[in-house]
């Protein structure tokens, strides 16, 4: 009499749990960014251009939650849970968190500026295509229009969002100089945090290059694989 090997069943259960975990994460993020996008859009339509100055006040809580959760996107590939590169994910997550928590979160004077509207709107627009694509991929489904959008809209939106982030950094330099926030104080002098941000501007555009190259590679690989299946 032979016993059934429990290993395959255990692996099947783990695979199902992993799909549920990834699907749930992407669903939560999708709903969060849809809320942000819808909130900004509705206020723009109903209240007009004056609403852009209050974007942070109405959306910061949800954006903070989404960006804290986004750290998972660095952990997942690091643990081998998803088949993607760690470094591009880390560049995007950490870059956004610098803008959100260090610049917008720390400087009250930045929170009523128009640049917040553009940064939040561009981020949310990118993500309302990306997360549902990953949701469907978790359960082995593909919607061709969504796939095309996911692998195409970033070509315009990522550079635009990087430019908006760079504008936010530039606008914050004087504020950090004046406030002395995060400055390093030494005997007889002080090193302003704005110097770090000036260096970060270079890193930001280097990160854009890395992410664009990664996304172009992903796009080619995905559509080549799909074409080979059709053939």
mmCIF file of C-alpha atoms in Angstrom:
data_model
loop_
_atom_site.group_PDB
_atom_site.id
_atom_site.type_symbol
_atom_site.label_atom_id
_atom_site.label_comp_id
_atom_site.label_asym_id
_atom_site.label_seq_id
_atom_site.Cartn_x
_atom_site.Cartn_y
_atom_site.Cartn_z
ATOM 1 C CA UNK A 1 0.000 0.000 0.000
ATOM 2 C CA UNK A 2 1.442 3.379 -0.992
ATOM 3 C CA UNK A 3 0.752 6.670 0.647
ATOM 4 C CA UNK A 4 -0.062 9.791 -1.301
ATOM 5 C CA UNK A 5 2.777 12.270 -1.222
ATOM 6 C CA UNK A 6 1.480 15.345 0.658
ATOM 7 C CA UNK A 7 4.161 17.602 -0.841
ATOM 8 C CA UNK A 8 2.341 18.453 -4.111
ATOM 9 C CA UNK A 9 -0.837 19.288 -2.180
ATOM 10 C CA UNK A 10 1.097 21.548 0.194
ATOM 11 C CA UNK A 11 2.678 23.313 -2.757
ATOM 12 C CA UNK A 12 -0.747 23.745 -4.372
ATOM 13 C CA UNK A 13 -2.144 25.271 -1.172
ATOM 14 C CA UNK A 14 0.816 27.646 -0.906
ATOM 15 C CA UNK A 15 0.390 28.678 -4.547
ATOM 16 C CA UNK A 16 -3.304 29.430 -3.966
ATOM 17 C CA UNK A 17 -2.543 31.420 -0.795
ATOM 18 C CA UNK A 18 0.124 33.381 -2.682
ATOM 19 C CA UNK A 19 -2.348 34.228 -5.449
ATOM 20 C CA UNK A 20 -4.911 35.367 -2.865
ATOM 21 C CA UNK A 21 -2.293 37.507 -1.117
ATOM 22 C CA UNK A 22 -1.069 39.153 -4.343
ATOM 23 C CA UNK A 23 -4.601 39.634 -5.693
ATOM 24 C CA UNK A 24 -5.752 41.216 -2.415
ATOM 25 C CA UNK A 25 -2.749 43.545 -2.251
ATOM 26 C CA UNK A 26 -3.247 44.743 -5.829
ATOM 27 C CA UNK A 27 -6.987 45.157 -5.261
ATOM 28 C CA UNK A 28 -6.418 47.301 -2.152
ATOM 29 C CA UNK A 29 -3.910 49.483 -3.982
ATOM 30 C CA UNK A 30 -6.184 49.778 -7.010
ATOM 31 C CA UNK A 31 -9.120 50.904 -4.866
ATOM 32 C CA UNK A 32 -6.905 53.372 -3.006
ATOM 33 C CA UNK A 33 -5.618 55.030 -6.156
ATOM 34 C CA UNK A 34 -9.072 55.009 -7.772
ATOM 35 C CA UNK A 35 -10.308 56.882 -4.698
ATOM 36 C CA UNK A 36 -7.513 59.450 -5.048
ATOM 37 C CA UNK A 37 -8.044 59.851 -8.804
ATOM 38 C CA UNK A 38 -11.825 60.131 -8.430
ATOM 39 C CA UNK A 39 -11.573 62.573 -5.529
ATOM 40 C CA UNK A 40 -9.208 64.890 -7.403
ATOM 41 C CA UNK A 41 -11.258 64.676 -10.612
ATOM 42 C CA UNK A 42 -14.598 65.284 -8.874
ATOM 43 C CA UNK A 43 -13.276 68.298 -6.963
ATOM 44 C CA UNK A 44 -11.739 69.718 -10.128
ATOM 45 C CA UNK A 45 -15.082 69.413 -11.955
ATOM 46 C CA UNK A 46 -17.241 70.686 -9.091
ATOM 47 C CA UNK A 47 -14.990 73.334 -7.556
ATOM 48 C CA UNK A 48 -12.884 74.389 -10.523
ATOM 49 C CA UNK A 49 -9.214 75.313 -10.589
ATOM 50 C CA UNK A 50 -9.200 76.460 -6.952
ATOM 51 C CA UNK A 51 -9.471 72.803 -5.896
ATOM 52 C CA UNK A 52 -5.924 72.067 -7.079
ATOM 53 C CA UNK A 53 -4.539 74.029 -4.116
ATOM 54 C CA UNK A 54 -6.306 71.703 -1.662
ATOM 55 C CA UNK A 55 -5.294 68.350 -3.164
ATOM 56 C CA UNK A 56 -3.016 67.435 -0.263
ATOM 57 C CA UNK A 57 -5.623 68.273 2.384
ATOM 58 C CA UNK A 58 -8.229 65.948 0.882
ATOM 59 C CA UNK A 59 -6.019 63.106 -0.361
ATOM 60 C CA UNK A 60 -2.964 62.876 1.882
ATOM 61 C CA UNK A 61 -4.294 60.135 4.172
ATOM 62 C CA UNK A 62 -5.096 57.720 1.356
ATOM 63 C CA UNK A 63 -1.854 58.532 -0.473
ATOM 64 C CA UNK A 64 0.154 57.914 2.695
ATOM 65 C CA UNK A 65 -1.548 54.532 3.151
ATOM 66 C CA UNK A 66 -0.946 53.508 -0.469
ATOM 67 C CA UNK A 67 2.700 54.517 -0.413
ATOM 68 C CA UNK A 68 3.390 52.784 2.911
ATOM 69 C CA UNK A 69 1.821 49.622 1.498
ATOM 70 C CA UNK A 70 3.921 50.014 -1.667
ATOM 71 C CA UNK A 71 7.003 48.936 0.325
ATOM 72 C CA UNK A 72 5.591 45.441 -0.184
ATOM 73 C CA UNK A 73 6.539 45.794 -3.872
ATOM 74 C CA UNK A 74 10.191 45.817 -2.852
ATOM 75 C CA UNK A 75 9.818 42.967 -0.361
ATOM 76 C CA UNK A 76 7.956 40.622 -2.733
ATOM 77 C CA UNK A 77 10.675 40.354 -5.411
ATOM 78 C CA UNK A 78 13.388 40.319 -2.730
ATOM 79 C CA UNK A 79 11.763 37.183 -1.269
ATOM 80 C CA UNK A 80 11.175 35.676 -4.721
ATOM 81 C CA UNK A 81 7.394 35.911 -4.433
ATOM 82 C CA UNK A 82 7.110 37.680 -7.807
ATOM 83 C CA UNK A 83 9.279 37.423 -10.886
ATOM 84 C CA UNK A 84 10.497 40.999 -11.209
ATOM 85 C CA UNK A 85 13.666 42.959 -10.492
ATOM 86 C CA UNK A 86 14.135 44.389 -7.007
ATOM 87 C CA UNK A 87 16.124 47.501 -7.927
ATOM 88 C CA UNK A 88 13.616 49.235 -10.271
ATOM 89 C CA UNK A 89 10.839 48.646 -7.723
ATOM 90 C CA UNK A 90 13.003 50.080 -4.950
ATOM 91 C CA UNK A 91 13.887 53.137 -7.068
ATOM 92 C CA UNK A 92 10.215 53.923 -7.691
ATOM 93 C CA UNK A 93 8.954 53.288 -4.156
ATOM 94 C CA UNK A 94 11.759 55.117 -2.374
ATOM 95 C CA UNK A 95 11.647 57.995 -4.863
ATOM 96 C CA UNK A 96 7.942 58.549 -4.328
ATOM 97 C CA UNK A 97 8.306 58.283 -0.576
ATOM 98 C CA UNK A 98 10.955 61.019 -0.558
ATOM 99 C CA UNK A 99 8.562 63.339 -2.381
ATOM 100 C CA UNK A 100 5.525 62.386 -0.302
ATOM 101 C CA UNK A 101 6.892 62.113 3.231
ATOM 102 C CA UNK A 102 10.024 64.272 3.220
ATOM 103 C CA UNK A 103 8.879 67.158 0.993
ATOM 104 C CA UNK A 104 5.079 67.278 1.097
ATOM 105 C CA UNK A 105 4.706 65.722 4.539
ATOM 106 C CA UNK A 106 7.381 67.784 6.277
ATOM 107 C CA UNK A 107 6.799 71.197 4.730
ATOM 108 C CA UNK A 108 3.394 72.733 5.346
ATOM 109 C CA UNK A 109 4.200 75.458 2.820
ATOM 110 C CA UNK A 110 4.422 72.840 0.060
ATOM 111 C CA UNK A 111 1.036 71.300 0.768
ATOM 112 C CA UNK A 112 -1.037 74.062 -0.841
ATOM 113 C CA UNK A 113 1.000 74.277 -4.028
ATOM 114 C CA UNK A 114 -0.216 73.288 -7.485
ATOM 115 C CA UNK A 115 2.613 70.797 -7.894
ATOM 116 C CA UNK A 116 0.927 68.482 -5.371
ATOM 117 C CA UNK A 117 -2.069 68.244 -7.696
ATOM 118 C CA UNK A 118 0.088 67.201 -10.635
ATOM 119 C CA UNK A 119 2.148 64.698 -8.654
ATOM 120 C CA UNK A 120 -0.897 63.007 -7.068
ATOM 121 C CA UNK A 121 -2.890 63.021 -10.313
ATOM 122 C CA UNK A 122 -0.077 61.530 -12.372
ATOM 123 C CA UNK A 123 0.745 58.867 -9.765
ATOM 124 C CA UNK A 124 -2.886 57.797 -9.461
ATOM 125 C CA UNK A 125 -3.385 57.742 -13.238
ATOM 126 C CA UNK A 126 -0.411 55.409 -13.656
ATOM 127 C CA UNK A 127 -1.616 53.071 -10.919
ATOM 128 C CA UNK A 128 -5.249 52.707 -11.995
ATOM 129 C CA UNK A 129 -3.911 50.874 -15.062
ATOM 130 C CA UNK A 130 -1.053 48.985 -13.397
ATOM 131 C CA UNK A 131 -2.786 47.396 -10.423
ATOM 132 C CA UNK A 132 -5.807 45.888 -12.231
ATOM 133 C CA UNK A 133 -3.386 44.413 -14.796
ATOM 134 C CA UNK A 134 -1.564 42.640 -11.953
ATOM 135 C CA UNK A 135 -4.870 41.603 -10.368
ATOM 136 C CA UNK A 136 -5.923 39.803 -13.553
ATOM 137 C CA UNK A 137 -2.452 38.292 -13.968
ATOM 138 C CA UNK A 138 -2.752 36.751 -10.485
ATOM 139 C CA UNK A 139 -5.727 34.681 -11.647
ATOM 140 C CA UNK A 140 -4.364 33.949 -15.118
ATOM 141 C CA UNK A 141 -6.567 36.401 -17.026
ATOM 142 C CA UNK A 142 -5.685 39.110 -19.526
ATOM 143 C CA UNK A 143 -7.736 41.970 -20.906
ATOM 144 C CA UNK A 144 -5.904 43.086 -24.040
ATOM 145 C CA UNK A 145 -6.936 46.732 -23.853
ATOM 146 C CA UNK A 146 -5.775 46.933 -20.241
ATOM 147 C CA UNK A 147 -2.513 45.193 -21.140
ATOM 148 C CA UNK A 148 -1.873 47.654 -23.934
ATOM 149 C CA UNK A 149 -2.615 50.595 -21.625
ATOM 150 C CA UNK A 150 -0.436 49.197 -18.841
ATOM 151 C CA UNK A 151 2.534 48.810 -21.208
ATOM 152 C CA UNK A 152 1.961 52.055 -23.138
ATOM 153 C CA UNK A 153 0.692 54.955 -20.982
ATOM 154 C CA UNK A 154 3.813 54.932 -18.801
ATOM 155 C CA UNK A 155 5.854 56.152 -21.805
ATOM 156 C CA UNK A 156 4.212 59.566 -21.307
ATOM 157 C CA UNK A 157 3.168 59.470 -17.646
ATOM 158 C CA UNK A 158 6.427 58.359 -16.025
ATOM 159 C CA UNK A 159 8.517 61.206 -17.511
ATOM 160 C CA UNK A 160 5.748 63.698 -16.684
ATOM 161 C CA UNK A 161 5.534 62.485 -13.087
ATOM 162 C CA UNK A 162 9.327 62.703 -12.755
ATOM 163 C CA UNK A 163 9.255 66.296 -14.017
ATOM 164 C CA UNK A 164 6.477 67.116 -11.519
ATOM 165 C CA UNK A 165 8.513 65.513 -8.712
ATOM 166 C CA UNK A 166 11.589 67.503 -9.773
ATOM 167 C CA UNK A 167 9.551 70.723 -9.656
ATOM 168 C CA UNK A 168 8.476 69.817 -6.115
ATOM 169 C CA UNK A 169 12.113 69.277 -5.105
ATOM 170 C CA UNK A 170 13.225 72.597 -6.631
ATOM 171 C CA UNK A 171 10.376 74.487 -4.937
ATOM 172 C CA UNK A 172 11.300 72.967 -1.566
ATOM 173 C CA UNK A 173 14.990 73.970 -1.639
ATOM 174 C CA UNK A 174 14.460 77.525 -0.361
ATOM 175 C CA UNK A 175 12.025 76.310 2.288
ATOM 176 C CA UNK A 176 14.544 73.819 3.667
ATOM 177 C CA UNK A 177 17.242 76.520 3.633
ATOM 178 C CA UNK A 178 15.013 78.942 5.537
ATOM 179 C CA UNK A 179 13.678 76.444 8.074
ATOM 180 C CA UNK A 180 16.887 74.511 8.644
ATOM 181 C CA UNK A 181 14.799 71.333 8.728
ATOM 182 C CA UNK A 182 16.909 68.148 8.519
ATOM 183 C CA UNK A 183 20.082 70.245 8.293
ATOM 184 C CA UNK A 184 23.277 68.853 9.800
ATOM 185 C CA UNK A 185 24.566 71.227 12.447
ATOM 186 C CA UNK A 186 28.310 71.401 12.927
ATOM 187 C CA UNK A 187 30.395 73.726 15.156
ATOM 188 C CA UNK A 188 30.274 77.134 13.502
ATOM 189 C CA UNK A 189 28.295 76.044 10.433
ATOM 190 C CA UNK A 190 25.356 74.083 9.137
ATOM 191 C CA UNK A 191 24.957 71.834 6.094
ATOM 192 C CA UNK A 192 21.525 72.462 4.625
ATOM 193 C CA UNK A 193 19.329 69.530 3.646
ATOM 194 C CA UNK A 194 18.784 71.304 0.323
ATOM 195 C CA UNK A 195 22.270 70.158 -0.723
ATOM 196 C CA UNK A 196 21.126 66.551 -0.366
ATOM 197 C CA UNK A 197 18.044 67.326 -2.448
ATOM 198 C CA UNK A 198 20.158 68.884 -5.201
ATOM 199 C CA UNK A 199 22.105 65.638 -5.398
ATOM 200 C CA UNK A 200 18.820 63.755 -5.293
ATOM 201 C CA UNK A 201 17.655 65.580 -8.438
ATOM 202 C CA UNK A 202 20.438 63.827 -10.349
ATOM 203 C CA UNK A 203 19.496 60.487 -8.766
ATOM 204 C CA UNK A 204 15.845 61.098 -9.680
ATOM 205 C CA UNK A 205 16.527 61.357 -13.396
ATOM 206 C CA UNK A 206 18.932 58.431 -13.211
ATOM 207 C CA UNK A 207 16.062 56.490 -11.626
ATOM 208 C CA UNK A 208 13.787 57.555 -14.480
ATOM 209 C CA UNK A 209 16.307 56.153 -16.963
ATOM 210 C CA UNK A 210 16.539 52.869 -15.026
ATOM 211 C CA UNK A 211 12.765 52.492 -14.784
ATOM 212 C CA UNK A 212 12.152 53.440 -18.412
ATOM 213 C CA UNK A 213 14.709 50.874 -19.570
ATOM 214 C CA UNK A 214 13.141 48.250 -17.305
ATOM 215 C CA UNK A 215 9.618 49.018 -18.582
ATOM 216 C CA UNK A 216 10.719 48.965 -22.227
ATOM 217 C CA UNK A 217 12.286 45.557 -21.600
ATOM 218 C CA UNK A 218 9.097 44.345 -19.908
ATOM 219 C CA UNK A 219 6.964 45.595 -22.792
ATOM 220 C CA UNK A 220 9.086 43.896 -25.440
ATOM 221 C CA UNK A 221 9.217 40.640 -23.481
ATOM 222 C CA UNK A 222 5.478 40.586 -22.833
ATOM 223 C CA UNK A 223 4.349 41.306 -26.388
ATOM 224 C CA UNK A 224 6.994 39.003 -27.880
ATOM 225 C CA UNK A 225 5.782 36.174 -25.650
ATOM 226 C CA UNK A 226 2.172 36.870 -26.644
ATOM 227 C CA UNK A 227 3.076 36.934 -30.358
ATOM 228 C CA UNK A 228 4.875 33.606 -30.020
ATOM 229 C CA UNK A 229 1.765 32.086 -28.393
ATOM 230 C CA UNK A 230 -0.418 33.349 -31.247
ATOM 231 C CA UNK A 231 1.963 31.876 -33.841
#
